[in-house]
Every structure is written in C-alpha cells, then in structure tokens.
Amino acid sequence: MSAIDHLLHANEQYAATFPGPRPLRPKLRLAVISCMDSRLDLFGALGLDIGDAHLMRNAGGLPTDDILRSLALSQRALGTREVVLIHHTQCGMQDFDDETFREKLAAESGETPPWDVPGFHDLHATMRASLARVRGCGWIPHRDDVRGFIFDIATARLEEVT
Ligand code: ZN
C-alpha cells in the first residue's frame, strides 16, 4: 500500500464521522505561518480546531513572497487579524546551502529557479528577521499582533522570540 492509498483509506474513516462544514472565515481570526516539518502538528501543539485559523506552511516557515500573498488575502478577504510565526529546532533549513541547491537545479534542468530557498544558521535571528518582514509589509493591514515562536521538537514547548 502506497502512502497515498493509506491516505484514502484514512479519509473514508474520517469522513464517516465528519461533523459537516464550518464557516469560511477563520473563527479565531488568526493566521499561522510555520515550517512544513512533519513533526510539527499545529492542531495539537496549538490547540486548534477545524475552521479556527489559516495555516501557511513552507520550508523553514519563512515569510516568502508567496506566504505574504496568502497572508494579504487572509487578512483582506477572509478577516484574519493576528499572525503567529513558528520556526523550530532541528529544522531541515538550518545550515541549508541555498546557493549549491539552486546551482544544482539549474545545471540539471537548464533553468535557474526564480525563487530562492534561504537556509539559516541562527534560529532567533531568523525569527527576528521574519517578524520584521511581516511587520514591515504594507500589503498586510493588521500588523499590531504579529508574534514569533520557536517550537522545540523534543519537548513540544514554544519559546517566544521578542
Ligand atoms: Zn523546519
């Protein structure tokens, strides 16, 4: 059984007890930006329920152009107000060599990616830069409640970065 077959099997059980649709606009008026890491269960770790928040994930949980695009939509069209950023310990993007990665993609495909995949060294400095990027983004109308946390993969505890 492939991983996708496993998903389909699980979905049948999930749908059998599904309580039905919820409103489109997130109940907590919250957007969470986080890493895509498979060990980061945002629903469990943050006590979220279906329909509570927009979850925007990418490699590293960095506020890239695409994340800012989604966040602008989230706030302007769907009513979210607060923003939480979550990075985490043991991240795959820590010490990642973006330049070599992009060179390899360009060499293999003949096409240089228009995006970068910024790796980082210092988790706290990266979070401070991420917070500054969101707080400085004029496309996002609500920037008073933007907070950043580092999730510890070993303990599941959040540390706020101020
Ligand atoms: Zn990560």
PDB file of C-alpha atoms and ligand atoms in Angstrom:
ATOM      1  CA  MET A   1       0.000   0.000   0.000  1.00  0.00           C
ATOM      2  CA  SER A   2       1.442   3.358  -1.015  1.00  0.00           C
ATOM      3  CA  ALA A   3       1.337   6.372   1.277  1.00  0.00           C
ATOM      4  CA  ILE A   4      -1.440   7.844  -0.860  1.00  0.00           C
ATOM      5  CA  ASP A   5      -3.502   4.651  -0.628  1.00  0.00           C
ATOM      6  CA  HIS A   6      -3.074   4.905   3.110  1.00  0.00           C
ATOM      7  CA  LEU A   7      -4.481   8.454   2.992  1.00  0.00           C
ATOM      8  CA  LEU A   8      -7.529   7.356   1.031  1.00  0.00           C
ATOM      9  CA  HIS A   9      -8.240   4.600   3.496  1.00  0.00           C
ATOM     10  CA  ALA A  10      -7.914   7.039   6.415  1.00  0.00           C
ATOM     11  CA  ASN A  11     -10.171   9.548   4.664  1.00  0.00           C
ATOM     12  CA  GLU A  12     -13.028   7.067   4.490  1.00  0.00           C
ATOM     13  CA  GLN A  13     -12.952   6.668   8.242  1.00  0.00           C
ATOM     14  CA  TYR A  14     -12.567  10.414   8.793  1.00  0.00           C
ATOM     15  CA  ALA A  15     -15.488  11.323   6.529  1.00  0.00           C
ATOM     16  CA  ALA A  16     -17.748   8.772   8.232  1.00  0.00           C
ATOM     17  CA  THR A  17     -17.773  10.848  11.445  1.00  0.00           C
ATOM     18  CA  PHE A  18     -17.168  14.291   9.944  1.00  0.00           C
ATOM     19  CA  PRO A  19     -19.485  16.834  11.583  1.00  0.00           C
ATOM     20  CA  GLY A  20     -20.012  18.914   8.426  1.00  0.00           C
ATOM     21  CA  PRO A  21     -18.842  22.221   7.003  1.00  0.00           C
ATOM     22  CA  ARG A  22     -17.733  25.228   9.058  1.00  0.00           C
ATOM     23  CA  PRO A  23     -17.699  28.904   8.095  1.00  0.00           C
ATOM     24  CA  LEU A  24     -15.123  30.060   5.537  1.00  0.00           C
ATOM     25  CA  ARG A  25     -13.691  32.818   7.707  1.00  0.00           C
ATOM     26  CA  PRO A  26     -11.328  31.521  10.435  1.00  0.00           C
ATOM     27  CA  LYS A  27     -13.089  31.620  13.801  1.00  0.00           C
ATOM     28  CA  LEU A  28     -10.052  32.879  15.734  1.00  0.00           C
ATOM     29  CA  ARG A  29      -9.234  35.461  13.041  1.00  0.00           C
ATOM     30  CA  LEU A  30      -5.727  34.048  13.137  1.00  0.00           C
ATOM     31  CA  ALA A  31      -3.081  33.130  10.562  1.00  0.00           C
ATOM     32  CA  VAL A  32      -0.228  30.768  11.450  1.00  0.00           C
ATOM     33  CA  ILE A  33       2.929  30.693   9.339  1.00  0.00           C
ATOM     34  CA  SER A  34       5.100  27.693  10.048  1.00  0.00           C
ATOM     35  CA  CYS A  35       7.615  25.231   8.705  1.00  0.00           C
ATOM     36  CA  MET A  36       6.329  22.238   6.748  1.00  0.00           C
ATOM     37  CA  ASP A  37       8.207  19.864   9.065  1.00  0.00           C
ATOM     38  CA  SER A  38       6.306  16.585   9.503  1.00  0.00           C
ATOM     39  CA  ARG A  39       6.865  16.625  13.272  1.00  0.00           C
ATOM     40  CA  LEU A  40       5.062  19.924  13.767  1.00  0.00           C
ATOM     41  CA  ASP A  41       1.386  19.167  14.456  1.00  0.00           C
ATOM     42  CA  LEU A  42      -0.147  22.636  14.547  1.00  0.00           C
ATOM     43  CA  PHE A  43      -3.614  21.454  15.542  1.00  0.00           C
ATOM     44  CA  GLY A  44      -2.309  19.501  18.504  1.00  0.00           C
ATOM     45  CA  ALA A  45       0.501  21.814  19.561  1.00  0.00           C
ATOM     46  CA  LEU A  46      -1.621  24.973  19.437  1.00  0.00           C
ATOM     47  CA  GLY A  47      -4.985  23.564  20.444  1.00  0.00           C
ATOM     48  CA  LEU A  48      -6.528  24.480  17.110  1.00  0.00           C
ATOM     49  CA  ASP A  49      -9.756  23.064  15.747  1.00  0.00           C
ATOM     50  CA  ILE A  50     -11.025  22.851  12.176  1.00  0.00           C
ATOM     51  CA  GLY A  51     -12.039  26.312  10.996  1.00  0.00           C
ATOM     52  CA  ASP A  52     -10.010  28.168  13.621  1.00  0.00           C
ATOM     53  CA  ALA A  53      -7.083  29.578  11.648  1.00  0.00           C
ATOM     54  CA  HIS A  54      -5.342  29.794   8.307  1.00  0.00           C
ATOM     55  CA  LEU A  55      -2.211  27.639   8.252  1.00  0.00           C
ATOM     56  CA  MET A  56       0.513  28.682   5.812  1.00  0.00           C
ATOM     57  CA  ARG A  57       3.493  26.386   5.592  1.00  0.00           C
ATOM     58  CA  ASN A  58       6.716  26.196   3.649  1.00  0.00           C
ATOM     59  CA  ALA A  59      10.296  25.016   4.110  1.00  0.00           C
ATOM     60  CA  GLY A  60      11.509  26.900   7.172  1.00  0.00           C
ATOM     61  CA  GLY A  61       8.253  28.752   7.871  1.00  0.00           C
ATOM     62  CA  LEU A  62       9.715  31.871   6.297  1.00  0.00           C
ATOM     63  CA  PRO A  63       7.545  34.797   5.148  1.00  0.00           C
ATOM     64  CA  THR A  64       8.408  34.466   1.463  1.00  0.00           C
ATOM     65  CA  ASP A  65       6.587  36.394  -1.252  1.00  0.00           C
ATOM     66  CA  ASP A  66       4.120  33.540  -1.598  1.00  0.00           C
ATOM     67  CA  ILE A  67       3.375  33.464   2.122  1.00  0.00           C
ATOM     68  CA  LEU A  68       2.883  37.250   2.155  1.00  0.00           C
ATOM     69  CA  ARG A  69       0.498  36.878  -0.798  1.00  0.00           C
ATOM     70  CA  SER A  70      -1.565  34.362   1.170  1.00  0.00           C
ATOM     71  CA  LEU A  71      -1.416  36.493   4.303  1.00  0.00           C
ATOM     72  CA  ALA A  72      -2.622  39.591   2.416  1.00  0.00           C
ATOM     73  CA  LEU A  73      -5.573  37.552   1.160  1.00  0.00           C
ATOM     74  CA  SER A  74      -6.180  36.040   4.574  1.00  0.00           C
ATOM     75  CA  GLN A  75      -6.499  39.459   6.193  1.00  0.00           C
ATOM     76  CA  ARG A  76      -8.113  41.468   3.416  1.00  0.00           C
ATOM     77  CA  ALA A  77     -10.594  38.892   2.099  1.00  0.00           C
ATOM     78  CA  LEU A  78     -11.139  36.492   4.983  1.00  0.00           C
ATOM     79  CA  GLY A  79     -10.939  38.599   8.102  1.00  0.00           C
ATOM     80  CA  THR A  80      -7.872  37.373   9.992  1.00  0.00           C
ATOM     81  CA  ARG A  81      -6.183  39.851  12.312  1.00  0.00           C
ATOM     82  CA  GLU A  82      -3.437  38.152  14.352  1.00  0.00           C
ATOM     83  CA  VAL A  83      -0.349  36.465  12.918  1.00  0.00           C
ATOM     84  CA  VAL A  84       1.802  33.785  14.542  1.00  0.00           C
ATOM     85  CA  LEU A  85       5.108  32.657  13.067  1.00  0.00           C
ATOM     86  CA  ILE A  86       6.586  29.337  14.126  1.00  0.00           C
ATOM     87  CA  HIS A  87      10.109  28.108  13.447  1.00  0.00           C
ATOM     88  CA  HIS A  88      11.516  25.073  15.194  1.00  0.00           C
ATOM     89  CA  THR A  89      14.604  23.291  16.459  1.00  0.00           C
ATOM     90  CA  GLN A  90      16.248  20.651  14.228  1.00  0.00           C
ATOM     91  CA  CYS A  91      14.878  22.391  11.123  1.00  0.00           C
ATOM     92  CA  GLY A  92      15.964  20.990   7.750  1.00  0.00           C
ATOM     93  CA  MET A  93      16.617  24.532   6.572  1.00  0.00           C
ATOM     94  CA  GLN A  94      19.154  25.163   9.299  1.00  0.00           C
ATOM     95  CA  ASP A  95      22.588  25.394   7.662  1.00  0.00           C
ATOM     96  CA  PHE A  96      20.995  24.580   4.292  1.00  0.00           C
ATOM     97  CA  ASP A  97      23.176  25.646   1.354  1.00  0.00           C
ATOM     98  CA  ASP A  98      20.772  27.540  -0.875  1.00  0.00           C
ATOM     99  CA  GLU A  99      23.374  28.529  -3.447  1.00  0.00           C
ATOM    100  CA  THR A 100      24.560  24.976  -4.138  1.00  0.00           C
ATOM    101  CA  PHE A 101      20.960  23.741  -4.262  1.00  0.00           C
ATOM    102  CA  ARG A 102      19.955  26.334  -6.847  1.00  0.00           C
ATOM    103  CA  GLU A 103      23.106  25.747  -8.897  1.00  0.00           C
ATOM    104  CA  LYS A 104      22.335  22.040  -8.984  1.00  0.00           C
ATOM    105  CA  LEU A 105      18.743  22.632 -10.117  1.00  0.00           C
ATOM    106  CA  ALA A 106      19.974  24.998 -12.823  1.00  0.00           C
ATOM    107  CA  ALA A 107      22.652  22.534 -14.010  1.00  0.00           C
ATOM    108  CA  GLU A 108      20.231  19.601 -14.154  1.00  0.00           C
ATOM    109  CA  SER A 109      17.297  21.405 -15.756  1.00  0.00           C
ATOM    110  CA  GLY A 110      18.918  24.219 -17.714  1.00  0.00           C
ATOM    111  CA  GLU A 111      16.704  26.666 -15.883  1.00  0.00           C
ATOM    112  CA  THR A 112      17.598  28.732 -12.831  1.00  0.00           C
ATOM    113  CA  PRO A 113      14.722  28.849 -10.340  1.00  0.00           C
ATOM    114  CA  PRO A 114      13.285  32.354  -9.936  1.00  0.00           C
ATOM    115  CA  TRP A 115      12.907  31.661  -6.185  1.00  0.00           C
ATOM    116  CA  ASP A 116      15.481  31.134  -3.526  1.00  0.00           C
ATOM    117  CA  VAL A 117      15.405  28.675  -0.653  1.00  0.00           C
ATOM    118  CA  PRO A 118      17.071  30.622   2.085  1.00  0.00           C
ATOM    119  CA  GLY A 119      18.742  28.471   4.710  1.00  0.00           C
ATOM    120  CA  PHE A 120      19.678  29.946   8.046  1.00  0.00           C
ATOM    121  CA  HIS A 121      22.094  29.490  10.921  1.00  0.00           C
ATOM    122  CA  ASP A 122      20.679  31.331  13.933  1.00  0.00           C
ATOM    123  CA  LEU A 123      17.047  30.438  14.732  1.00  0.00           C
ATOM    124  CA  HIS A 124      16.440  33.519  16.881  1.00  0.00           C
ATOM    125  CA  ALA A 125      17.980  35.957  14.383  1.00  0.00           C
ATOM    126  CA  THR A 126      15.969  34.368  11.575  1.00  0.00           C
ATOM    127  CA  MET A 127      12.748  34.710  13.556  1.00  0.00           C
ATOM    128  CA  ARG A 128      13.504  38.359  14.319  1.00  0.00           C
ATOM    129  CA  ALA A 129      14.073  38.979  10.585  1.00  0.00           C
ATOM    130  CA  SER A 130      10.855  37.113   9.735  1.00  0.00           C
ATOM    131  CA  LEU A 131       8.859  39.195  12.236  1.00  0.00           C
ATOM    132  CA  ALA A 132      10.365  42.384  10.794  1.00  0.00           C
ATOM    133  CA  ARG A 133       9.417  41.326   7.269  1.00  0.00           C
ATOM    134  CA  VAL A 134       5.759  40.717   8.176  1.00  0.00           C
ATOM    135  CA  ARG A 135       5.533  43.845  10.329  1.00  0.00           C
ATOM    136  CA  GLY A 136       7.052  45.899   7.520  1.00  0.00           C
ATOM    137  CA  CYS A 137       4.808  44.576   4.752  1.00  0.00           C
ATOM    138  CA  GLY A 138       2.415  47.319   3.637  1.00  0.00           C
ATOM    139  CA  TRP A 139       0.099  44.836   1.875  1.00  0.00           C
ATOM    140  CA  ILE A 140      -0.875  43.456   5.245  1.00  0.00           C
ATOM    141  CA  PRO A 141      -3.267  45.807   7.026  1.00  0.00           C
ATOM    142  CA  HIS A 142      -3.198  44.285  10.531  1.00  0.00           C
ATOM    143  CA  ARG A 143       0.331  44.150  11.932  1.00  0.00           C
ATOM    144  CA  ASP A 144      -0.147  45.019  15.619  1.00  0.00           C
ATOM    145  CA  ASP A 145      -0.438  41.395  16.728  1.00  0.00           C
ATOM    146  CA  VAL A 146       2.420  39.604  14.982  1.00  0.00           C
ATOM    147  CA  ARG A 147       4.312  37.228  17.278  1.00  0.00           C
ATOM    148  CA  GLY A 148       7.018  34.649  16.717  1.00  0.00           C
ATOM    149  CA  PHE A 149       7.879  31.404  18.477  1.00  0.00           C
ATOM    150  CA  ILE A 150      10.423  28.631  18.286  1.00  0.00           C
ATOM    151  CA  PHE A 151       8.906  25.180  18.728  1.00  0.00           C
ATOM    152  CA  ASP A 152      11.138  22.641  20.434  1.00  0.00           C
ATOM    153  CA  ILE A 153      10.847  19.371  18.514  1.00  0.00           C
ATOM    154  CA  ALA A 154      11.990  17.393  21.570  1.00  0.00           C
ATOM    155  CA  THR A 155       9.604  18.869  24.160  1.00  0.00           C
ATOM    156  CA  ALA A 156       6.809  20.475  22.069  1.00  0.00           C
ATOM    157  CA  ARG A 157       7.252  23.707  24.031  1.00  0.00           C
ATOM    158  CA  LEU A 158       7.079  27.144  22.441  1.00  0.00           C
ATOM    159  CA  GLU A 159       9.599  29.864  23.179  1.00  0.00           C
ATOM    160  CA  GLU A 160       8.585  33.374  22.214  1.00  0.00           C
ATOM    161  CA  VAL A 161      11.136  35.473  20.325  1.00  0.00           C
ATOM    162  CA  THR A 162      10.797  39.153  21.142  1.00  0.00           C
TER     163      THR A 162
HETATM  164 ZN    ZN B   1      11.674  23.154   9.548  1.00  0.00          ZN
END
